[in-house]
mmCIF file of C-alpha atoms in Angstrom:
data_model
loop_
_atom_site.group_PDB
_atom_site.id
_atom_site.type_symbol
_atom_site.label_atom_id
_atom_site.label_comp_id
_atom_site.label_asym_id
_atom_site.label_seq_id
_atom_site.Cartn_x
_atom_site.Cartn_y
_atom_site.Cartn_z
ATOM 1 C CA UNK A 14 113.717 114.058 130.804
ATOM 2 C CA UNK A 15 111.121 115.501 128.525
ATOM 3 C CA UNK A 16 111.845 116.729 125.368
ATOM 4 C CA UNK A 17 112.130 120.938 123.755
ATOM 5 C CA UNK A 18 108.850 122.679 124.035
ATOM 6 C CA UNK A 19 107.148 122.135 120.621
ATOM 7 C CA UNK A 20 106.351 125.351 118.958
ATOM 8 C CA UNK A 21 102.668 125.104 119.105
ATOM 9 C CA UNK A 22 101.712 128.650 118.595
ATOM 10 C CA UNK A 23 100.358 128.505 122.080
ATOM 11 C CA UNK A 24 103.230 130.336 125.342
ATOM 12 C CA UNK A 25 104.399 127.484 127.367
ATOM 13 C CA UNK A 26 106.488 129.464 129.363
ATOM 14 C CA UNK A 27 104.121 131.130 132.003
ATOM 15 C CA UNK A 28 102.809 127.119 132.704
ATOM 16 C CA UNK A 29 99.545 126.567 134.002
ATOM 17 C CA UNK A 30 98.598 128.141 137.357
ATOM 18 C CA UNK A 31 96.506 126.938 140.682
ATOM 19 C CA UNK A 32 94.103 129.134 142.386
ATOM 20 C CA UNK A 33 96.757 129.832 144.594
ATOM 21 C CA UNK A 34 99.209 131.005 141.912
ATOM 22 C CA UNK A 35 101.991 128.337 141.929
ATOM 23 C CA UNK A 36 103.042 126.506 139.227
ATOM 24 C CA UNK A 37 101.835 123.412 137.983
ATOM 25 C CA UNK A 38 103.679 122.557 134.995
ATOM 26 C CA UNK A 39 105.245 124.100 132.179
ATOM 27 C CA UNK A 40 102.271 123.532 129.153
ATOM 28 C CA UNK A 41 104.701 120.925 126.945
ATOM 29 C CA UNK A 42 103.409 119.350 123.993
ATOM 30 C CA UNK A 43 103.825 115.978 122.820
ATOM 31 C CA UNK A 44 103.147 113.753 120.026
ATOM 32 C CA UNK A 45 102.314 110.048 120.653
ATOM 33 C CA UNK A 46 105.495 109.464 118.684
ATOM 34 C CA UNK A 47 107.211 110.869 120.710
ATOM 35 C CA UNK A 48 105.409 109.173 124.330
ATOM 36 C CA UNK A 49 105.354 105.601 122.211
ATOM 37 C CA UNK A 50 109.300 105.519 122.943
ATOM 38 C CA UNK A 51 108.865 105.787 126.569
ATOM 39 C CA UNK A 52 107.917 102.498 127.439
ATOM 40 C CA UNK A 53 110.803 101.914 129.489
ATOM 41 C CA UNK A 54 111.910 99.025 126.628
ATOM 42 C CA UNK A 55 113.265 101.209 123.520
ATOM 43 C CA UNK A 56 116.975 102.909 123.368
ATOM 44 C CA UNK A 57 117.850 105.688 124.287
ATOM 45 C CA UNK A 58 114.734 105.642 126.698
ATOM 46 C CA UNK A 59 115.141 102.656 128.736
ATOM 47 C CA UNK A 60 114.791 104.246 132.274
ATOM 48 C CA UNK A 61 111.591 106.143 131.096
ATOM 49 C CA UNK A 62 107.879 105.370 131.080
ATOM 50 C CA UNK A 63 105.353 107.931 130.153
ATOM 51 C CA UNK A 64 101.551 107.523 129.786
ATOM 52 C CA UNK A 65 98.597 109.901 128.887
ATOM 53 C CA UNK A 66 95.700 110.548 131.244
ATOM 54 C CA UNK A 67 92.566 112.545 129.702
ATOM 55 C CA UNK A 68 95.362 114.005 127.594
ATOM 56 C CA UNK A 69 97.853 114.721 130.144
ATOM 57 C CA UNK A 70 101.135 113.172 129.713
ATOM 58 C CA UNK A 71 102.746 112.021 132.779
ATOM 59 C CA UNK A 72 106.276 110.777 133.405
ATOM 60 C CA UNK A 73 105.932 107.593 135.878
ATOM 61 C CA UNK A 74 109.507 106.289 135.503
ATOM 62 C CA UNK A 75 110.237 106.702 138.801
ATOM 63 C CA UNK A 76 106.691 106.536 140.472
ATOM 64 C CA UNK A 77 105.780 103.357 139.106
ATOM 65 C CA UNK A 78 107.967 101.351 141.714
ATOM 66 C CA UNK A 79 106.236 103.073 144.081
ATOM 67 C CA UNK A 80 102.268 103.087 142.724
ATOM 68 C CA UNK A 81 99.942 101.116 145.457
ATOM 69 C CA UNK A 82 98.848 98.851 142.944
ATOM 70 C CA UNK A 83 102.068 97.475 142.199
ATOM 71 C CA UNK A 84 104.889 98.480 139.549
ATOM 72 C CA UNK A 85 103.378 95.977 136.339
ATOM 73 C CA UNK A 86 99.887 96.999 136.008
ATOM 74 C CA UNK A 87 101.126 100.631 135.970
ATOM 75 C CA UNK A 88 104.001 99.793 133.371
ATOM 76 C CA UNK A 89 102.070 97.747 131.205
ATOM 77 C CA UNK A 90 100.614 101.384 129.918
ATOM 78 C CA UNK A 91 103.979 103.137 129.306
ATOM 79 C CA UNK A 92 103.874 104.739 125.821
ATOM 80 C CA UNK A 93 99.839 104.560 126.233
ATOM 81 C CA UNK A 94 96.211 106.250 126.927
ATOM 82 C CA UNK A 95 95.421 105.167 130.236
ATOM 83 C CA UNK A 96 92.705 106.778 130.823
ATOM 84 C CA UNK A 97 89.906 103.865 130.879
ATOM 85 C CA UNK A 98 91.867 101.882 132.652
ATOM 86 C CA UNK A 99 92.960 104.416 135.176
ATOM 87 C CA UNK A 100 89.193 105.339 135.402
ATOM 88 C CA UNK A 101 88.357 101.626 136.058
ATOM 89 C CA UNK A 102 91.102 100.830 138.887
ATOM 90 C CA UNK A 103 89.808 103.612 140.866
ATOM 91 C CA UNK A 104 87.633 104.499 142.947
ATOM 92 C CA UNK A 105 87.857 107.572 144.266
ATOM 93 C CA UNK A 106 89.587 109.698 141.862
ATOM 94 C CA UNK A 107 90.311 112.167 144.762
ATOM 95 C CA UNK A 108 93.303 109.807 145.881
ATOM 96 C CA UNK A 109 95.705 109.098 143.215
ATOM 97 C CA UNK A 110 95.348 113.024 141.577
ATOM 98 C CA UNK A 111 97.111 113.606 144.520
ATOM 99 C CA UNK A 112 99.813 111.530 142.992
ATOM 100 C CA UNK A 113 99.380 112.338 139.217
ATOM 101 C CA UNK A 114 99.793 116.489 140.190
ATOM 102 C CA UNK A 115 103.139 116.002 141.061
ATOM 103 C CA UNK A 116 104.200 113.720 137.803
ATOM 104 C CA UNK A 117 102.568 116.110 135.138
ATOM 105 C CA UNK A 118 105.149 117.086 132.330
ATOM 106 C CA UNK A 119 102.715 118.274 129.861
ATOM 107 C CA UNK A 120 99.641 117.757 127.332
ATOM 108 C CA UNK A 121 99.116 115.896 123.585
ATOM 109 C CA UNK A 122 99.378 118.482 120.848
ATOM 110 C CA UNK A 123 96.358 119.822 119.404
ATOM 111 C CA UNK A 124 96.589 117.650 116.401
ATOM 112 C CA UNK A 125 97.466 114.292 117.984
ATOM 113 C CA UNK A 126 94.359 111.983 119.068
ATOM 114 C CA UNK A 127 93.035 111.347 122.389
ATOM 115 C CA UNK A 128 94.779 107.771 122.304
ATOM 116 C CA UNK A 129 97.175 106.326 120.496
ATOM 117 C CA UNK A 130 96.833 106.338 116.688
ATOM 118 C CA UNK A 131 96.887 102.071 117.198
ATOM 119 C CA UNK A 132 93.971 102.078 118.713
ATOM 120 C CA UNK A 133 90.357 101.540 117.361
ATOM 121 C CA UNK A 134 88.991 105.393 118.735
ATOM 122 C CA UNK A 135 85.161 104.556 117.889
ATOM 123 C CA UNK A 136 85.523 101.140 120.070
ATOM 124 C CA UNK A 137 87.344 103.631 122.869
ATOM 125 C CA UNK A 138 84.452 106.132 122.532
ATOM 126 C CA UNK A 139 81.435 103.255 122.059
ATOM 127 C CA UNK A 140 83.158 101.970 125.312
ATOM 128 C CA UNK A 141 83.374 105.225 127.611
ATOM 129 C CA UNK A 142 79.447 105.940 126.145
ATOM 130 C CA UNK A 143 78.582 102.463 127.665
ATOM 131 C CA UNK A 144 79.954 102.971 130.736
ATOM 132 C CA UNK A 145 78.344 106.181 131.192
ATOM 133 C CA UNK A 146 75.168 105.176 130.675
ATOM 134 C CA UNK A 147 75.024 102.030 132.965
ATOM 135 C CA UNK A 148 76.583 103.678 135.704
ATOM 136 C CA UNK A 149 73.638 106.236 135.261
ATOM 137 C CA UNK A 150 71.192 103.628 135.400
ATOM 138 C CA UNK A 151 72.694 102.780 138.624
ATOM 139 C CA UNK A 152 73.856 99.134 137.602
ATOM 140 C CA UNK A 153 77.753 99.629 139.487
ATOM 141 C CA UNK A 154 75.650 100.532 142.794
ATOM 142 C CA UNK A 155 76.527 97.866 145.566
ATOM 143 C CA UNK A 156 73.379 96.455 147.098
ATOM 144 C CA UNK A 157 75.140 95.706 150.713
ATOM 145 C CA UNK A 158 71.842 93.312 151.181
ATOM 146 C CA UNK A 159 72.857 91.032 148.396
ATOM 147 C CA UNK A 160 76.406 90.804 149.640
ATOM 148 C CA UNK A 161 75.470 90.663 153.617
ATOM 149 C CA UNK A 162 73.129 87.218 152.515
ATOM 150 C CA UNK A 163 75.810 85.513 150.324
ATOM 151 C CA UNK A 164 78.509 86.220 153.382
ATOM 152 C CA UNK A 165 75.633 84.864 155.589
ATOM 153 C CA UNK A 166 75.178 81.675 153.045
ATOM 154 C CA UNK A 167 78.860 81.011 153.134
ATOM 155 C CA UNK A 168 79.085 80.783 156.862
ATOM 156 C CA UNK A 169 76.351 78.173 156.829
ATOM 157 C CA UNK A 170 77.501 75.816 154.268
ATOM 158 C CA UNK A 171 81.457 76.033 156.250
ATOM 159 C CA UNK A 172 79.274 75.706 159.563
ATOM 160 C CA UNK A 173 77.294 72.972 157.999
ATOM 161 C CA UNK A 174 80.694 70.722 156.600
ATOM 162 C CA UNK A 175 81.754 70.804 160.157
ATOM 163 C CA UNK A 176 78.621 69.997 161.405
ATOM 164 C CA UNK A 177 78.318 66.531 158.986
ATOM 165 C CA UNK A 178 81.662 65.655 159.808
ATOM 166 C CA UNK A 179 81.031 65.858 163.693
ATOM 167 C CA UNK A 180 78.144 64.530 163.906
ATOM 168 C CA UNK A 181 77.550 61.457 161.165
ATOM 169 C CA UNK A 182 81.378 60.882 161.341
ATOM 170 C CA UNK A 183 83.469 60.097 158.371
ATOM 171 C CA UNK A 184 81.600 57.410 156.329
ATOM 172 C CA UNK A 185 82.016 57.735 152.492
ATOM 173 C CA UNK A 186 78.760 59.839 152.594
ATOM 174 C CA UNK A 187 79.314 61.835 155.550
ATOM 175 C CA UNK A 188 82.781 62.319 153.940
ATOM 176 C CA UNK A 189 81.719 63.421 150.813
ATOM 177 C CA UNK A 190 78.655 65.795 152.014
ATOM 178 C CA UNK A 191 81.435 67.720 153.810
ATOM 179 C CA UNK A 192 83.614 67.771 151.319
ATOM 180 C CA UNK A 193 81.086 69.077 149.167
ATOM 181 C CA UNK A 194 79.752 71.740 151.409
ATOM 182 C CA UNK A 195 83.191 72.876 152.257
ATOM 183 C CA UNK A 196 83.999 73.372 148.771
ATOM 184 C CA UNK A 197 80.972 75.258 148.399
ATOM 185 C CA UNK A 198 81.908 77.768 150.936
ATOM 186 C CA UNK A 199 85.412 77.902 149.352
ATOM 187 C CA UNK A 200 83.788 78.805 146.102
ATOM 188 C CA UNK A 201 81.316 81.210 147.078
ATOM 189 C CA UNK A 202 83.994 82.952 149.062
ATOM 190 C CA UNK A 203 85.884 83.295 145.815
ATOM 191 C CA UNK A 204 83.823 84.988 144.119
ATOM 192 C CA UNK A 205 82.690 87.283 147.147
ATOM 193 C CA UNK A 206 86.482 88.105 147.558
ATOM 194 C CA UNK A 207 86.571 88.644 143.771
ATOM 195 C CA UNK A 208 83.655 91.330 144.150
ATOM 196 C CA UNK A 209 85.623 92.955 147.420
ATOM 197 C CA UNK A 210 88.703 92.834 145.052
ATOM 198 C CA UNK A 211 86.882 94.991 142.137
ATOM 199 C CA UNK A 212 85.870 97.088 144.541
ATOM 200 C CA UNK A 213 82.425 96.782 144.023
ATOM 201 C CA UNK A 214 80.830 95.755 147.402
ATOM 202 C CA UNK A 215 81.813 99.104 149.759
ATOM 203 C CA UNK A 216 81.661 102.363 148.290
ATOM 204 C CA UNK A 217 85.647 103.574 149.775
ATOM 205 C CA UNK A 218 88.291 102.206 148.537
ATOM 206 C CA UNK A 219 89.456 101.258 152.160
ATOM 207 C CA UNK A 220 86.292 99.072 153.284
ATOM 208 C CA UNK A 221 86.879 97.138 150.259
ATOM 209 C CA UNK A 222 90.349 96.295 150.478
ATOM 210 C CA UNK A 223 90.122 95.720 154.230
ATOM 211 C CA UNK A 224 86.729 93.165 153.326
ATOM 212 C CA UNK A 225 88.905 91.471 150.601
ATOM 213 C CA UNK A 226 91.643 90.970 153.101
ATOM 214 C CA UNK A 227 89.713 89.524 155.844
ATOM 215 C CA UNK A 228 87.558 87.060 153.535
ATOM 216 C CA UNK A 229 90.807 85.849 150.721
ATOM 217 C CA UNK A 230 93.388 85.584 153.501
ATOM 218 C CA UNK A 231 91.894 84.831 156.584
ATOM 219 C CA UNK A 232 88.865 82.818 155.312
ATOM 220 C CA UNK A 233 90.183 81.545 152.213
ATOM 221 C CA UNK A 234 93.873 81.130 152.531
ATOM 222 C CA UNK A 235 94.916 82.918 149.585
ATOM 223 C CA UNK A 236 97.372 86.426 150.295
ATOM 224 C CA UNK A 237 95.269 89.024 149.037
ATOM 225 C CA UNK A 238 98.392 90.943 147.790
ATOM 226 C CA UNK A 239 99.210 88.245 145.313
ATOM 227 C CA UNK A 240 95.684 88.519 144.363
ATOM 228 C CA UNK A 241 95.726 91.953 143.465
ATOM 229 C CA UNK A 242 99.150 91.897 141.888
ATOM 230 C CA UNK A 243 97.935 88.838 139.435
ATOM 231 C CA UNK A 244 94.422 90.166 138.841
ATOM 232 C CA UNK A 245 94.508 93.561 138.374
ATOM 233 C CA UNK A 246 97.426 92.855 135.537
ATOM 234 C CA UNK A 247 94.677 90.899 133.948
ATOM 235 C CA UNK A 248 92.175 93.193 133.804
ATOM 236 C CA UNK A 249 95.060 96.078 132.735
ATOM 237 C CA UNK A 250 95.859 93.897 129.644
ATOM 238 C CA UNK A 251 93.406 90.958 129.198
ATOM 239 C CA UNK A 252 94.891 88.008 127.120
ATOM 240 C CA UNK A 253 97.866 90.211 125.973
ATOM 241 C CA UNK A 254 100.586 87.964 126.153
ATOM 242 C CA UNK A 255 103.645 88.935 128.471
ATOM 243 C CA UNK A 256 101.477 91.266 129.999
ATOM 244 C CA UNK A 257 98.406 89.259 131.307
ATOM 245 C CA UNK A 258 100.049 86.776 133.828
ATOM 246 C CA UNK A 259 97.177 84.449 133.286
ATOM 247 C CA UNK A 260 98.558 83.761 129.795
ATOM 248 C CA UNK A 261 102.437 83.371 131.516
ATOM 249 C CA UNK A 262 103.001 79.549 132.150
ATOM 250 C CA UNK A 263 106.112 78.399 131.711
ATOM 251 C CA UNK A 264 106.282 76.343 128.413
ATOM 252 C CA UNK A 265 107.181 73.253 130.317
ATOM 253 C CA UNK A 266 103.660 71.789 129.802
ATOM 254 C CA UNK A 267 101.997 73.988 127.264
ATOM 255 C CA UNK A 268 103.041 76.462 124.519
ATOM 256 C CA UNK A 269 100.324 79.651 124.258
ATOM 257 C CA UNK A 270 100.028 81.239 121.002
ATOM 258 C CA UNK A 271 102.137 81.554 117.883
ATOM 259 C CA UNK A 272 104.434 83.612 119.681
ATOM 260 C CA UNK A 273 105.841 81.453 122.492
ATOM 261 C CA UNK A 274 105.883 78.456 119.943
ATOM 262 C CA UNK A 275 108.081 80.495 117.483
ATOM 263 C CA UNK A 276 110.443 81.546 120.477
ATOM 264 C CA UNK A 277 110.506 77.940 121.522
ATOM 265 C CA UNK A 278 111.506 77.090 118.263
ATOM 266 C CA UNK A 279 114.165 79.337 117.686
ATOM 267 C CA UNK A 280 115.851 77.923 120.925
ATOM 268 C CA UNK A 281 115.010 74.971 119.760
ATOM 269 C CA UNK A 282 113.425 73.815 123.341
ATOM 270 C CA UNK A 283 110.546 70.986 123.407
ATOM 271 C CA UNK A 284 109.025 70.127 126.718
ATOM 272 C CA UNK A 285 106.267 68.507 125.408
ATOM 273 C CA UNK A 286 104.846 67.033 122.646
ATOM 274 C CA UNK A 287 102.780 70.357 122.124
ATOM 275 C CA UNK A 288 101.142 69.157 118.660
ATOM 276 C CA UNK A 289 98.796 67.139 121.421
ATOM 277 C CA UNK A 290 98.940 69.361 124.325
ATOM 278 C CA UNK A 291 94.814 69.591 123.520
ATOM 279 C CA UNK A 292 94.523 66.504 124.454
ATOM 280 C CA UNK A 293 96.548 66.159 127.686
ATOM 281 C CA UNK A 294 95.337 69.673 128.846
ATOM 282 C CA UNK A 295 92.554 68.111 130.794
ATOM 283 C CA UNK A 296 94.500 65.485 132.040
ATOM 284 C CA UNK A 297 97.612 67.729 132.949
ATOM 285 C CA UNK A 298 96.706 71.344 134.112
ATOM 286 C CA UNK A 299 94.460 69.943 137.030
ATOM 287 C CA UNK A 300 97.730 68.232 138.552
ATOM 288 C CA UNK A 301 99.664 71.649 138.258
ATOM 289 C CA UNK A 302 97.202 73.640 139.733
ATOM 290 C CA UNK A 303 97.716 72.643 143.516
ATOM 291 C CA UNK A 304 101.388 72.473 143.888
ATOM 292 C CA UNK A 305 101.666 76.050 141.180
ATOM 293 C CA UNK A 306 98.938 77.810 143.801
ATOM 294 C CA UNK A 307 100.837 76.403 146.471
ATOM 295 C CA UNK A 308 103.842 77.636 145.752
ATOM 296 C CA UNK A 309 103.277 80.572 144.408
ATOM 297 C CA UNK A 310 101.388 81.826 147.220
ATOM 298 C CA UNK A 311 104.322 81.575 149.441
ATOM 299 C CA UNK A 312 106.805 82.621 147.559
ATOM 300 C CA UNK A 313 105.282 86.053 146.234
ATOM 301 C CA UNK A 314 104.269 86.577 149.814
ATOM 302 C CA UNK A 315 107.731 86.501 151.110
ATOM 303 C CA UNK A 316 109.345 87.805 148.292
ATOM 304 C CA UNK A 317 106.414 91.137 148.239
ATOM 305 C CA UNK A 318 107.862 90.848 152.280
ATOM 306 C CA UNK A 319 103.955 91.290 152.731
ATOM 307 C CA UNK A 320 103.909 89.765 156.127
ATOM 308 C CA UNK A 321 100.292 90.422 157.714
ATOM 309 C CA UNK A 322 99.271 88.369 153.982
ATOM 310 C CA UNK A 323 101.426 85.769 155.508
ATOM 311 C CA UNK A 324 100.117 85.918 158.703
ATOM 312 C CA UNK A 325 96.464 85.731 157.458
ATOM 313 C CA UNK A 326 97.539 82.772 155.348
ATOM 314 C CA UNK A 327 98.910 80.639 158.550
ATOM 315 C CA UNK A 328 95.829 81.868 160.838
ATOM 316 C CA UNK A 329 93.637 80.157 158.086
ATOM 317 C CA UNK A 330 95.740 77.087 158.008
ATOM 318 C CA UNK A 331 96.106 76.458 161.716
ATOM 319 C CA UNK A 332 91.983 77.039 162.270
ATOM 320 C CA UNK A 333 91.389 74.653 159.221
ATOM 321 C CA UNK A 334 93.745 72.110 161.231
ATOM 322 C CA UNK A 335 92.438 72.627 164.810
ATOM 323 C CA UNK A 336 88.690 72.452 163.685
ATOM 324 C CA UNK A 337 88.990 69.381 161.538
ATOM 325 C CA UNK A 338 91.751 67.074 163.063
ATOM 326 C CA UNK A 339 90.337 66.334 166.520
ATOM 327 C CA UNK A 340 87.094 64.550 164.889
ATOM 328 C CA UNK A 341 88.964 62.460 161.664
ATOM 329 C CA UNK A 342 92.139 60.602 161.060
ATOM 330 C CA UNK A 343 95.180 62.658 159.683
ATOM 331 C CA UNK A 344 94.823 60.964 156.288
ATOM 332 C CA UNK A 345 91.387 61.412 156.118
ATOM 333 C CA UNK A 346 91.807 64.901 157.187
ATOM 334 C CA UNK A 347 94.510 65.419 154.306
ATOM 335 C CA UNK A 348 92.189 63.816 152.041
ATOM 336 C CA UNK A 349 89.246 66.011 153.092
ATOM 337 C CA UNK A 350 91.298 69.297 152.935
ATOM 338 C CA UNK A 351 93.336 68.588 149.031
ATOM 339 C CA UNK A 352 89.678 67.287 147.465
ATOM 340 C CA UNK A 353 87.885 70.500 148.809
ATOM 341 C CA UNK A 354 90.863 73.198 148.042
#
């Protein structure tokens, strides 16, 4: 629930109207004191999240389960400005005002900051001035050309590790040429489905996420849903700890940071010798890679009950199987699919 009205010297108690006359929200202020204890982690405000928009506070606590990009990367701006970020996750701004309308409680005060005070507000502006001016200069424009010729390039390196295989059989050269252009195409398609994930190849929202789909799940392998729920966390909160899950390994190889290794040491739990975990980072993370990915593909995918990711996933894995096991041996076959992925 939001707080009393603030006496502002402004009336609250007409609200804003529409063009149609209704109501849109009683005009509340706030102070970012008061929206800092809403992150959904503080007593007595545990089961509510707020976060300001352009200067609009809006209570989430209940919408967040149910925000299309997933209930974290929303969250992780409880007690927060949002605004760049919210400006950078979509596309068409059209779509989700639909949603924010609805969740409006009210605006900052007049003497409270455009974000909160913790953050550095000529790094904020310097930012929002440099995104202005190179999406003026046209530099977030798609060139469809570009992305139709890499797609095009992909096919014929995938084509082409086939191709070696079939034809020059599986001698340690043949071998490795198609291992190598196989990864290639693996690669390549990475980074396209990377591009179709930003949404920075189609210019609607739905063209991209339908691209990214097709090209991560289908072509790839990878559930694009457990994509976007990982990524777009990173992007939210870049190397924040807790919040960026690239920076959330279990500590049973590695400990990140001062503050997992004073945790760790308050429970007194050692894993691993992590004075040296510098030196057997090289020799250790490449192992976990493959059975973590693996894994974790699977189970998010089932556990998200996002079935047509699942579906995708298998497709890819039964092609992969049918295309390459009639022309090499099952070992070789294993060997040639765990050295490319």
């Amino acid at each position: 629930m939001a707080p009393p009205l603030q006496d502002t010297g402004v009336e609250v108690g007409a609200g804003e109207k529409k063009a149609n006359g209704s109501e849109i929200c009683s005009r509340r202020f706030f102070t970012w004191e008061e929206i800092g204890l809403r992150t959904g982690r503080i007593q007595p405000h545990l089961k509510e999240k707020w976060l300001v928009i352009d200067r609009k506070v809006y209570d989430i606590s209940s919408f967040c389960n149910r925000h299309p990009g997933g209930f974290r990367v929303i969250s992780h701006y409880a007690g927060q400005d949002a605004t760049d970020a919210f400006t950078a996750f979509h596309l068409n701004k059209a779509q989700p005002s639909k949603y924010l309308n609805s969740l409006l409680i009210g605006e900052l005060a007049h003497d409270q900051p455009s974000s909160e005070p913790s953050k550095n507000q000529l790094l904020a502006k310097d930012f929002r001035e440099l995104r202005s001016t190179v999406e003026k200069m046209g530099l977030l424009t798609p060139n469809l050309l570009f992305f139709g010729l890499i797609f095009l390039h992909i096919i014929l390196f995938d084509i082409s590790a086939w191709l070696t295989v079939w034809y020059f059989g599986t001698s340690s050269i043949s071998f490795f040429t198609g291992v190598a252009f196989f990864t290639i195409a693996q690669v390549q398609l990475s980074w396209l489905q990377h591009d179709l994930g930003h949404l920075s190849v189609f210019k609607t929202s739905k063209l991209n996420h339908l691209a990214h789909r097709i090209v991560l799940s289908l072509l790839k392998g990878f559930p694009a849903g457990w994509w976007n729920n990982l990524h777009f966390q990173h992007h939210a909160k870049p190397n924040c700890f807790r919040k960026d899950p690239d920076l959330n390994m279990h500590p049973i190889a590695f400990a990140l940071g001062k503050k997992l290794a004073r945790e760790l040491g308050l429970q007194k739990k050692k894993f691993m010798p992590y004075n040296y975990q510098h030196k057997y980072f090289f020799l250790v993370a490449p192992l976990l890679i493959v059975p973590f990915f693996q894994v974790s593909i699977y189970h998010s995918t089932i556990k998200r009950k996002e079935w047509v990711d699942l579906a995708l996933i298998i497709i890819y894995q039964i092609r992969v199987i049918l295309i390459y096991l009639p022309i090499m041996e099952f070992k070789t076959f294993m060997a040639f699919y765990w050295l490319s992925r």
